Coordinates of C-alpha atoms in Angstrom, one line a residue:
D240 CA -16.3 52.5 4.2
Q241 CA -12.6 53.5 4.0
L242 CA -9.6 52.7 6.1
V243 CA -7.9 55.9 7.1
L244 CA -4.4 56.3 8.5
D245 CA -3.1 59.7 9.7
G246 CA -6.1 61.3 8.0
N247 CA -5.3 59.7 4.6
P248 CA -7.2 56.9 2.9
M249 CA -5.2 53.7 2.7
R250 CA -5.3 50.2 1.2
L251 CA -3.8 47.3 3.1
L252 CA -1.7 45.0 0.9
S253 CA -0.8 42.4 3.5
A254 CA 0.2 38.8 4.1
D255 CA 0.4 36.4 7.1
I256 CA 3.9 35.4 8.2
H257 CA 4.6 33.3 11.4
Y258 CA 7.9 34.3 13.1
F259 CA 7.6 31.1 15.3
R260 CA 7.8 28.9 12.2
I261 CA 11.0 30.6 10.9
P262 CA 14.6 30.4 12.2
R263 CA 15.4 33.9 13.5
P264 CA 18.3 34.5 11.2
Y265 CA 15.8 34.2 8.3
W266 CA 13.2 36.7 9.6
A267 CA 14.7 39.6 7.6
D268 CA 15.0 37.5 4.4
R269 CA 11.4 36.4 4.5
L270 CA 10.1 39.9 5.2
L271 CA 12.2 41.4 2.4
R272 CA 10.7 38.8 0.0
L273 CA 7.2 39.9 1.1
K274 CA 8.1 43.5 0.7
A275 CA 9.3 42.8 -2.9
M276 CA 5.9 41.1 -3.6
G277 CA 4.4 44.6 -3.2
L278 CA 3.1 44.5 0.4
N279 CA 2.9 47.3 2.9
S280 CA 1.7 45.2 5.8
V281 CA 2.0 41.8 7.5
Q282 CA -0.5 40.0 9.7
V283 CA 1.1 38.1 12.6
Y284 CA -0.3 35.4 15.0
V285 CA 1.1 35.2 18.6
P286 CA 1.0 31.7 20.0
W287 CA 0.4 31.5 23.8
N288 CA 2.2 28.1 24.1
V289 CA 5.4 29.7 22.7
H290 CA 5.4 32.6 25.1
Q291 CA 4.2 30.9 28.3
P292 CA 5.5 27.3 27.9
D293 CA 5.1 26.7 31.7
I294 CA 2.5 28.1 34.0
D295 CA 5.2 30.1 35.9
R296 CA 7.5 31.0 33.0
F297 CA 7.3 33.5 30.1
D298 CA 9.6 33.4 27.1
F299 CA 10.2 36.3 24.7
Q300 CA 13.8 35.4 23.7
G301 CA 15.3 33.9 20.5
R302 CA 12.7 32.7 18.1
A303 CA 10.1 33.8 20.7
D304 CA 11.4 37.4 20.6
L305 CA 8.1 39.0 19.5
L306 CA 9.3 42.5 20.1
G307 CA 12.4 41.9 18.0
F308 CA 10.3 40.7 15.1
L309 CA 7.9 43.7 15.3
Q310 CA 10.9 46.1 15.4
L311 CA 12.4 44.4 12.4
A312 CA 9.0 44.7 10.5
Q313 CA 8.9 48.4 11.4
S314 CA 12.4 49.0 10.2
L315 CA 11.4 47.6 6.8
N316 CA 8.4 49.9 6.7
F317 CA 5.7 47.3 7.3
L318 CA 2.5 48.0 9.2
V319 CA 1.4 45.1 11.4
L320 CA -1.9 43.5 12.1
L321 CA -1.4 41.5 15.3
R322 CA -3.5 38.4 16.2
P323 CA -2.7 37.7 19.8
G324 CA -5.4 35.2 20.5
P325 CA -5.7 33.8 23.1
Y326 CA -6.7 31.1 20.6
I327 CA -5.1 31.4 17.1
C328 CA -5.8 28.1 15.2
A329 CA -3.0 28.5 12.6
E330 CA -2.7 24.7 12.2
W331 CA -0.4 25.1 15.3
E332 CA -0.3 22.7 18.2
F333 CA -3.5 23.1 20.3
G334 CA -4.3 26.3 18.4
G335 CA -1.7 28.1 20.4
F336 CA -3.0 27.1 23.8
P337 CA -0.3 25.8 26.2
S338 CA -0.7 22.2 26.9
W339 CA -0.7 22.7 30.7
L340 CA -4.1 24.3 30.5
Q341 CA -5.4 20.7 30.0
S342 CA -4.2 19.8 33.5
V343 CA -6.5 22.5 35.1
P344 CA -9.6 20.7 36.5
D345 CA -12.9 21.4 34.8
I346 CA -11.5 24.3 32.7
V347 CA -13.7 25.2 29.6
L348 CA -11.5 26.8 26.9
R349 CA -12.8 29.5 24.6
S350 CA -15.6 30.4 26.9
S351 CA -16.6 32.7 29.7
D352 CA -15.6 30.1 32.3
P353 CA -14.1 32.1 35.1
V354 CA -11.2 29.6 35.5
Y355 CA -10.2 29.9 31.9
L356 CA -10.6 33.7 31.9
S357 CA -8.3 33.9 34.9
Y358 CA -5.5 32.3 32.9
V359 CA -6.2 34.5 29.9
D360 CA -6.0 37.5 32.2
S361 CA -2.6 36.5 33.6
Y362 CA -1.1 35.8 30.2
M363 CA -2.7 38.7 28.2
S364 CA -1.8 41.2 30.9
V365 CA 1.9 40.4 30.2
L366 CA 1.5 40.2 26.4
L367 CA -0.5 43.3 25.9
S368 CA 1.7 45.4 28.2
L369 CA 4.7 44.2 26.2
I370 CA 3.2 45.2 22.8
Q371 CA 1.6 48.4 24.0
P372 CA 4.6 50.6 23.0
M373 CA 4.5 48.9 19.5
L374 CA 0.9 50.2 18.8
Y375 CA 0.8 52.7 16.0
G376 CA -0.6 55.5 18.2
N377 CA 2.4 55.0 20.5
G378 CA 5.0 55.1 17.6
G379 CA 5.0 51.4 16.7
P380 CA 3.9 49.5 13.5
I381 CA 0.7 47.8 14.9
I382 CA -2.4 49.4 13.4
M383 CA -4.9 46.6 14.1
V384 CA -5.3 44.0 16.9
Q385 CA -7.6 41.0 16.4
L386 CA -9.8 39.5 19.1
E387 CA -9.7 35.7 19.3
N388 CA -9.8 33.9 15.9
E389 CA -12.7 32.8 13.7
Y390 CA -14.7 32.3 16.9
G391 CA -17.9 32.0 14.8
S392 CA -16.7 28.7 13.5
F393 CA -16.5 27.3 17.0
G394 CA -19.1 28.8 19.5
N395 CA -21.5 31.5 20.4
D396 CA -20.6 32.5 24.0
H397 CA -21.3 36.2 23.6
A398 CA -20.2 36.9 27.2
Y399 CA -16.7 35.5 26.3
K400 CA -16.3 37.8 23.3
S401 CA -17.5 40.8 25.2
W402 CA -15.1 40.0 28.1
L403 CA -12.2 39.9 25.6
R404 CA -13.2 43.2 24.0
D405 CA -13.5 44.9 27.4
F406 CA -10.1 43.4 28.6
F407 CA -8.3 44.5 25.4
R408 CA -9.6 48.1 25.2
P409 CA -7.6 49.7 28.1
Y410 CA -4.4 48.4 26.5
I411 CA -5.3 49.3 23.0
N412 CA -7.3 52.6 23.6
N413 CA -7.3 54.5 20.3
S414 CA -3.7 53.5 19.4
A415 CA -4.9 50.7 17.1
L416 CA -8.1 49.3 15.7
L417 CA -9.7 46.2 17.2
Y418 CA -11.1 43.7 14.7
T419 CA -12.5 40.2 14.4
T420 CA -12.0 37.7 11.6
D421 CA -14.6 35.0 10.5
G422 CA -15.6 33.1 7.4
A423 CA -17.6 35.2 5.0
A424 CA -20.9 33.6 5.7
D425 CA -23.8 34.4 7.9
R426 CA -23.5 31.3 10.1
F427 CA -19.9 32.3 11.0
L428 CA -20.3 36.1 11.3
T429 CA -23.4 35.8 13.4
S430 CA -21.5 34.0 16.2
G431 CA -18.2 35.7 15.7
V432 CA -18.8 39.4 15.6
V433 CA -18.4 41.5 18.8
D434 CA -20.4 44.7 19.4
G435 CA -18.3 47.8 18.7
V436 CA -15.5 45.9 17.0
Y437 CA -14.7 46.1 13.3
A438 CA -15.8 42.8 11.7
V439 CA -14.1 41.4 8.6
G440 CA -14.4 38.1 6.6
D441 CA -12.1 35.7 5.0
F442 CA -12.5 33.7 1.7
G443 CA -10.5 32.1 -1.1
P444 CA -10.2 32.1 -4.9
G445 CA -13.5 31.8 -6.7
T446 CA -15.6 33.7 -4.1
D447 CA -18.2 36.2 -5.2
V448 CA -16.2 39.2 -3.9
A449 CA -19.1 41.7 -4.1
A450 CA -21.4 39.4 -2.1
A451 CA -18.7 38.8 0.5
F452 CA -18.1 42.5 1.1
E453 CA -21.8 43.4 1.1
L454 CA -22.3 40.7 3.7
Q455 CA -19.5 42.3 5.8
K456 CA -21.4 45.6 5.8
K457 CA -24.3 43.8 7.5
Y458 CA -22.2 43.2 10.6
N459 CA -20.7 46.6 10.9
A460 CA -22.1 50.1 11.7
P461 CA -23.3 52.1 8.7
A462 CA -20.4 53.6 6.7
S463 CA -17.9 51.8 9.0
S464 CA -17.2 48.7 6.9
P465 CA -14.1 49.2 4.9
P466 CA -14.0 46.1 2.5
F467 CA -11.2 43.8 3.7
C468 CA -10.5 40.1 3.2
S469 CA -8.4 39.3 6.2
E470 CA -7.5 35.8 5.0
F471 CA -7.3 35.4 1.2
Y472 CA -6.2 31.8 0.8
T473 CA -3.1 31.4 -1.4
G474 CA -3.1 27.7 -0.6
W475 CA -4.2 25.3 2.1
L476 CA -3.0 23.0 4.9
T477 CA -2.2 19.4 4.3
H478 CA -2.7 16.4 6.6
W479 CA -0.8 13.1 6.7
G480 CA -2.2 10.7 4.1
E481 CA -3.5 13.5 1.8
K482 CA -2.0 14.7 -1.4
M483 CA -0.1 18.1 -1.1
A484 CA -2.6 20.9 -1.4
Q485 CA -2.3 23.1 -4.5
T486 CA -4.3 26.0 -5.7
S487 CA -4.7 27.5 -9.1
T488 CA -2.6 30.7 -9.6
Q489 CA -4.9 31.9 -12.3
A490 CA -8.0 31.5 -10.0
L491 CA -6.2 33.3 -7.2
I492 CA -5.2 36.2 -9.5
N493 CA -8.7 36.5 -11.0
T494 CA -10.3 36.9 -7.5
L495 CA -7.5 39.2 -6.4
K496 CA -8.3 41.5 -9.2
D497 CA -11.9 41.5 -8.2
I498 CA -11.0 42.4 -4.6
L499 CA -8.8 45.3 -5.6
A500 CA -11.3 46.6 -8.2
Y501 CA -14.3 46.3 -5.9
H502 CA -13.6 49.6 -4.1
K503 CA -10.8 52.1 -4.4
G504 CA -9.7 51.2 -0.9
A505 CA -10.5 47.5 -0.8
S506 CA -7.8 45.7 1.2
V507 CA -6.5 42.2 1.1
N508 CA -4.3 40.0 3.3
F509 CA -2.9 36.8 1.8
Y510 CA -3.0 33.7 4.0
M511 CA -0.2 32.7 3.7
G512 CA 2.5 34.9 2.2
F513 CA 5.1 32.6 3.6
G514 CA 4.3 29.5 5.6
G515 CA 7.4 28.0 7.1
S516 CA 7.8 24.7 9.1
N517 CA 6.3 23.0 12.1
F518 CA 9.7 22.3 13.7
G519 CA 9.6 20.2 16.8
F520 CA 6.3 18.6 17.8
M521 CA 4.3 21.8 17.1
N522 CA 2.1 20.8 14.2
G523 CA -1.7 21.0 14.9
A524 CA -4.5 18.8 13.8
N525 CA -8.2 19.0 12.8
L526 CA -10.9 17.0 14.5
L527 CA -14.0 16.7 12.2
G528 CA -16.5 14.5 13.9
D529 CA -14.5 11.6 15.2
V530 CA -11.8 11.9 12.5
Y531 CA -8.5 13.1 13.8
Q532 CA -6.3 14.7 11.0
P533 CA -2.8 15.6 12.1
T534 CA -1.0 18.2 10.0
I535 CA 2.3 17.5 8.3
T536 CA 5.7 19.0 9.3
S537 CA 5.9 21.3 6.3
Y538 CA 3.7 24.4 6.4
D539 CA 4.6 25.3 2.8
Y540 CA 0.9 25.9 2.3
D541 CA 1.4 26.3 -1.5
A542 CA 2.2 29.9 -0.5
P543 CA 3.8 32.4 -2.9
I544 CA 7.1 31.9 -1.0
S545 CA 8.0 28.2 -0.5
E546 CA 8.9 26.6 2.8
A547 CA 12.6 27.1 2.0
G548 CA 12.2 30.7 0.9
D549 CA 12.0 30.1 -2.9
L550 CA 9.9 32.4 -5.0
T551 CA 7.2 30.7 -7.0
D552 CA 5.3 31.5 -10.2
K553 CA 2.4 32.4 -7.9
Y554 CA 4.7 35.0 -6.2
F555 CA 5.5 36.8 -9.4
A556 CA 1.9 36.7 -10.6
I557 CA 0.8 38.4 -7.4
R558 CA 3.7 40.9 -7.6
D559 CA 2.6 41.9 -11.2
V560 CA -0.9 42.7 -9.9
L561 CA 0.1 44.5 -6.7
S562 CA 2.8 46.6 -8.5
Q563 CA -0.1 48.4 -10.2
Y564 CA -1.4 49.5 -6.8
A565 CA 1.9 50.4 -5.1
T566 CA 2.4 53.9 -3.9
S567 CA 6.2 53.6 -4.3
P568 CA 8.4 51.5 -6.5
V569 CA 8.4 47.8 -5.6
P570 CA 11.9 46.6 -4.7
S571 CA 13.6 43.7 -6.3
P572 CA 13.4 40.4 -4.3
P573 CA 16.5 39.1 -2.6
A574 CA 18.6 36.5 -4.5
P575 CA 17.7 32.8 -3.9
L576 CA 19.4 31.2 -0.9
P577 CA 21.7 28.3 -1.8
K578 CA 20.7 24.7 -1.2
T579 CA 23.1 21.8 -1.1
A580 CA 22.7 18.1 -1.8
Y581 CA 25.2 16.8 0.7
G582 CA 24.6 13.2 -0.3
S583 CA 24.3 9.9 1.7
V584 CA 25.1 9.4 5.3
S585 CA 25.4 6.0 6.9
L586 CA 23.8 5.5 10.4
E587 CA 24.4 3.1 13.2
T588 CA 21.5 1.6 15.2
V589 CA 21.2 2.3 18.9
S590 CA 19.0 0.4 21.3
F591 CA 15.7 2.0 22.2
A592 CA 16.8 1.6 25.8
A593 CA 19.1 4.7 25.3
A594 CA 15.9 6.9 25.2
L595 CA 14.9 5.5 28.6
E596 CA 18.3 6.1 30.2
N597 CA 18.0 8.4 33.2
I598 CA 14.2 8.5 32.9
N599 CA 12.7 7.8 36.3
P600 CA 9.4 6.0 35.8
I601 CA 6.2 7.4 37.3
R602 CA 4.2 4.6 38.9
S603 CA 0.4 4.6 39.2
K604 CA -2.7 2.4 39.6
E605 CA -3.9 3.2 36.1
P606 CA -2.4 4.9 33.0
L607 CA -1.7 8.7 33.5
T608 CA -2.0 11.2 30.7
M609 CA 0.9 13.2 29.5
E610 CA -0.5 16.3 31.1
A611 CA -0.9 14.4 34.5
V612 CA 2.9 13.6 34.5
G613 CA 3.8 17.2 33.5
Q614 CA 4.8 16.4 29.9
D615 CA 3.9 18.7 27.0
Y616 CA 5.0 17.0 23.8
G617 CA 6.7 13.9 22.3
F618 CA 6.2 10.3 23.3
I619 CA 5.4 8.4 26.5
L620 CA 6.1 4.7 27.2
Y621 CA 3.5 2.8 29.3
R622 CA 4.8 -0.4 30.9
T623 CA 2.8 -3.1 32.7
H624 CA 2.9 -7.0 32.9
I625 CA 0.8 -9.9 31.8
H626 CA 0.7 -12.7 34.4
A627 CA 2.7 -15.9 33.7
A628 CA 0.9 -19.0 32.5
P629 CA 2.1 -22.6 31.8
V630 CA 0.5 -22.6 28.3
D631 CA 0.5 -20.5 25.2
R632 CA -2.5 -18.3 24.8
F633 CA -4.1 -15.4 23.0
V634 CA -5.3 -12.3 24.9
N635 CA -7.3 -9.4 23.7
L636 CA -5.9 -5.9 24.4
T637 CA -8.4 -3.0 24.3
V638 CA -7.9 0.6 25.1
E639 CA -10.8 3.0 25.7
W640 CA -8.9 5.8 24.1
V641 CA -5.4 6.3 22.7
R642 CA -4.1 9.7 21.8
D643 CA -2.8 9.5 19.4
R644 CA -0.9 6.4 18.2
A645 CA 0.6 3.5 20.1
V646 CA 3.1 1.0 19.1
V647 CA 2.4 -2.2 21.2
L648 CA 5.4 -4.2 22.4
L649 CA 5.4 -7.6 24.1
N650 CA 8.7 -8.5 25.7
G651 CA 10.3 -5.9 23.5
V652 CA 8.9 -7.2 20.2
S653 CA 6.5 -5.1 18.2
Q654 CA 3.0 -6.5 17.9
G655 CA 1.1 -3.8 16.1
V656 CA -0.4 -0.3 16.3
L657 CA -3.4 1.2 18.0
Y658 CA -4.5 4.5 16.4
R659 CA -7.1 7.1 17.4
N660 CA -8.7 7.0 13.9
E661 CA -8.7 3.2 13.4
N662 CA -8.4 0.4 15.9
T663 CA -8.1 0.6 19.6
S664 CA -7.8 -3.2 20.1
L665 CA -5.3 -5.9 19.3
Q666 CA -5.0 -9.7 19.8
L667 CA -1.7 -10.7 21.4
F668 CA -0.1 -14.1 21.4
V669 CA 1.6 -14.8 24.8
E670 CA 3.9 -17.7 25.1
K671 CA 4.0 -19.9 28.1
S672 CA 6.5 -18.8 30.7
D673 CA 7.3 -18.9 34.4
V674 CA 7.7 -15.1 34.5
P675 CA 5.2 -12.3 33.6
A676 CA 5.4 -10.9 30.1
V677 CA 6.3 -7.3 29.7
L678 CA 3.6 -5.3 27.9
E679 CA 4.6 -1.8 26.7
L680 CA 2.6 0.8 24.7
L681 CA 4.7 3.6 23.2
V682 CA 2.3 6.4 22.6
E683 CA 3.0 9.3 20.3
N684 CA 1.3 12.7 20.8
M685 CA 0.9 13.6 17.1
G686 CA -0.3 17.1 17.8
R687 CA -3.2 18.6 19.7
V688 CA -6.2 19.6 17.8
N689 CA -6.4 23.2 16.6
Y690 CA -9.7 23.2 14.8
Y691 CA -12.9 21.6 15.9
D692 CA -16.4 21.4 14.6
F693 CA -18.8 24.0 16.0
G694 CA -19.8 23.4 19.6
T695 CA -17.2 20.6 20.2
A696 CA -16.0 20.3 23.8
I697 CA -12.2 20.7 23.8
D698 CA -10.3 17.8 25.4
E699 CA -6.9 17.1 24.0
R700 CA -5.2 15.2 26.8
K701 CA -2.7 12.8 25.4
G702 CA -1.8 9.2 26.3
L703 CA -3.9 6.2 27.3
Q704 CA -7.0 5.6 29.4
H705 CA -8.7 2.4 30.5
V706 CA -6.6 -0.5 29.3
R707 CA -8.2 -4.0 29.4
L708 CA -6.9 -7.5 28.9
D709 CA -9.7 -9.9 27.9
G710 CA -12.2 -7.4 29.3
T711 CA -10.5 -6.9 32.7
L712 CA -9.3 -3.4 33.5
L713 CA -5.6 -3.2 34.3
V714 CA -5.5 -1.3 37.5
G715 CA -3.9 -1.7 40.9
E716 CA -1.1 -0.3 43.1
G717 CA 2.0 0.2 41.0
V718 CA 0.6 -1.7 38.0
W719 CA 1.6 0.9 35.5
A720 CA 5.0 2.6 35.0
Q721 CA 5.1 5.7 32.7
F722 CA 8.4 6.8 31.0
P723 CA 8.0 10.4 29.6
L724 CA 10.1 10.8 26.4
P725 CA 9.9 14.5 25.5
F726 CA 13.0 14.5 23.3
T727 CA 14.0 18.0 24.5
S728 CA 17.5 19.2 24.2
R729 CA 18.4 17.9 27.6
H730 CA 16.8 14.5 26.9
L731 CA 18.7 14.3 23.6
Q732 CA 22.0 15.0 25.4
Q733 CA 21.2 12.1 27.7
I734 CA 20.4 9.8 24.8
E735 CA 23.7 10.8 23.1
E736 CA 25.7 9.9 26.2
A737 CA 23.8 6.5 26.6
A738 CA 24.1 5.8 22.8
N739 CA 27.9 5.4 23.2
R740 CA 27.2 2.3 25.3
M741 CA 24.3 0.9 23.3
V742 CA 25.3 1.0 19.6
E743 CA 24.2 -2.3 17.9
F744 CA 26.2 -2.0 14.6
K745 CA 23.6 -3.9 12.6
A746 CA 23.6 -3.0 8.9
D747 CA 20.2 -4.5 8.4
G748 CA 18.5 -1.8 10.6
A749 CA 18.3 -4.1 13.6
G750 CA 14.8 -5.4 12.9
A751 CA 11.3 -3.9 13.3
G752 CA 10.3 -1.9 16.3
P753 CA 11.4 1.4 17.9
K754 CA 15.0 2.2 17.3
L755 CA 17.4 5.1 17.5
Y756 CA 19.8 5.7 14.6
R757 CA 22.9 7.9 14.8
G758 CA 25.2 9.3 12.2
V759 CA 27.4 12.3 11.3
L760 CA 27.0 14.7 8.3
R761 CA 30.3 16.4 7.6
I762 CA 30.2 19.8 5.9
D763 CA 33.1 21.5 4.4
G764 CA 32.8 25.3 4.3
E765 CA 29.8 27.4 5.2
P766 CA 26.6 25.3 5.5
T767 CA 23.5 25.9 3.4
D768 CA 19.9 24.8 3.5
T769 CA 19.3 21.2 2.7
F770 CA 16.5 18.5 2.8
I771 CA 16.8 15.1 4.4
S772 CA 15.1 12.4 2.4
M773 CA 13.3 9.7 4.4
E774 CA 12.9 7.3 1.5
G775 CA 12.8 3.7 2.7
W776 CA 12.0 4.6 6.3
T777 CA 8.6 4.3 8.0
K778 CA 7.6 6.8 10.7
G779 CA 9.5 8.8 13.2
V780 CA 11.3 12.0 14.1
V781 CA 14.6 13.6 12.9
F782 CA 17.0 15.5 15.1
V783 CA 20.0 17.5 13.8
N784 CA 22.5 19.0 16.3
N785 CA 19.8 18.6 18.9
H786 CA 17.3 20.6 16.8
N787 CA 14.0 18.7 16.3
I788 CA 13.5 19.0 12.6
G789 CA 10.0 17.4 12.8
R790 CA 8.1 14.2 12.0
Y791 CA 8.1 12.0 9.0
W792 CA 5.6 9.4 7.9
E793 CA 7.2 8.1 4.8
T794 CA 4.7 5.2 4.2
L795 CA 1.8 7.6 4.3
G796 CA 3.1 10.8 2.8
P797 CA 2.7 13.3 1.2
Q798 CA 5.9 14.7 2.7
H799 CA 9.0 12.7 1.9
T800 CA 11.7 15.2 2.8
L801 CA 12.3 17.5 5.8
Y802 CA 13.6 21.0 5.4
I803 CA 16.8 21.7 7.4
P804 CA 17.8 25.4 7.4
A805 CA 21.5 26.4 7.4
D806 CA 21.1 27.9 10.8
F807 CA 20.6 24.3 12.3
L808 CA 23.9 23.2 10.7
K809 CA 27.6 23.9 11.2
Q810 CA 30.9 23.5 9.5
G811 CA 32.4 20.2 10.3
P812 CA 30.5 17.3 12.0
N813 CA 26.8 17.5 12.4
L814 CA 25.1 14.9 14.6
I815 CA 22.0 13.2 13.1
F816 CA 19.6 11.3 15.3
I817 CA 16.5 9.5 14.0
F818 CA 13.9 7.9 16.2
E819 CA 12.2 5.3 14.0
L820 CA 9.1 3.6 15.3
H821 CA 9.0 0.7 12.9
D822 CA 11.4 -0.2 10.1
G823 CA 14.4 1.8 9.2
N824 CA 15.9 2.1 5.7
S825 CA 17.3 -1.3 4.7
N826 CA 20.8 0.2 4.3
S827 CA 20.5 2.4 7.4
T828 CA 21.2 5.5 5.3
V829 CA 19.7 8.9 4.7
V830 CA 20.3 11.2 1.8
F831 CA 20.6 15.0 1.9
D832 CA 19.2 16.6 -1.2
H833 CA 18.9 20.2 -2.6
K834 CA 15.2 20.1 -3.1
P835 CA 12.0 18.9 -1.4
Y836 CA 9.8 16.0 -2.5
F837 CA 6.0 15.8 -2.0
D838 CA 3.2 13.8 -3.5
Y839 CA 1.0 16.1 -5.5
E840 CA -2.5 15.7 -6.8
P841 CA -3.4 16.8 -10.3
K842 CA -6.8 18.2 -9.3
I843 CA -7.2 21.8 -8.1
L844 CA -9.0 22.4 -4.8
T845 CA -12.2 24.5 -4.9
F846 CA -12.4 26.8 -1.9
G847 CA -15.6 27.4 0.1
H848 CA -16.2 28.9 3.5
E849 CA -16.2 25.6 5.5
R850 CA -12.8 24.2 6.6
S851 CA -14.7 20.9 7.2
S852 CA -14.9 20.4 3.4
F853 CA -11.2 19.8 3.3

């Protein structure tokens, strides 16, 4: 029951870090901070949707340069535990699955479905061939490779797990150790383990460490169960509408000491060491029963290193403990990175029509999902008409399902919101007219689910289905027009060009309803990290120099600022675009601050083995 490397017993002191949540220029900084915490290893997820964004295109460049990250880790003397999926969870969009999988008819994800496995084969063949030279036995830093991710929390398709094992083995051979990770409880390990693969458990502060490691032995061969907590929770995820998760540093340290004292070679991996940010539209969500819980933009996680790279009291407490187990002197951490409060920036309002400029509508008999029109992320506008009538009247709008949130507009005026968690019906007042009224539903994909209850069928198509007025289904040739609004770099460039013709110059924010706001942040000298405060705004997305900084939901919280790394800024003018769905700040201004602001809760979370308890 001992991990051995090159014939010598070893202890893994490790932490998770997600290269895809970090601007590439900060990779080295964040790794050096982990090294100075006393670590010898890092654990790394690999998201399928980052590396195969389209069915016929792979991407391993820029922030997706997996090999570059692994080589950097090796140059800093880290060993690597790689978690290539195909499913990763990670509170990441769709658990790492590419959205285009949802457009494959009858596919059954995370199963032995031959259609699903054929796509896994085509992706994993490329990925595993790429990382093969980086395996430890081939001279690289990767000592362990994980199969799937906490599968025991989801299903019990043993044929699927065995297929993955047999598919991985020819690539891995004896150059690294295959392993599985599941919650440290019988109900998870029973469904998650794979014959012939090293099984490990995860748990958080307050756990009975001896009981957890003894349970792990039950699922491994005799004398082949080195005690290892593969996810020791330093914090937790946070959803919109919750208070920011916090964990007790003292409780964490007490359990950490129990882990390291349990066995002379007991290993630990902190989840997370550094969390980062869900830039773009890449946050995930939980689905517990019928309750949809989208994750906030920040992935700070209450980790030892903050979202902006600052070292916390938790960091130094962990460092003090790990220093006692280091086999070489623990280096000093890098100096803090500067942050600047750049102050207030005034914005001008731009007609929402600018977002629709150059978008060719897709016409159909009934509403089409995002996936059906070839869209991955962002928003989609659905447009139809209500027939003219000589009298004022009320009509009842109902939608069978909306995914995930729709702003309802009648003749361009906001009428209310339909939301997956709450209401999917709305009463509309339609004034008498000789011409049909224009009915629009602006739907936001708020993030595909990354974590389901056990046995849940995965269906995360986005958009609308089955829209009715007074009980009558709205269908017919050309009845619906769909306008995809992905807010990609190309789309943002089109918006910028159109905005020059559609500026409204209204200081009062131009009234309620979807609007674009534009302004310029001028920076003298070398830019530094900063935070944009959304105080006084409602809900929307921020873009800086065509970088999607992420979502805000100021009226719900708990996140009230968005982190902007210096890499996204430049000396001189920086273009700020805000897409606000409801009411903008009364002064049409934003403030750039030197620190973040979250709503915190005084209570301390108690960790168990069930994510559903959070």
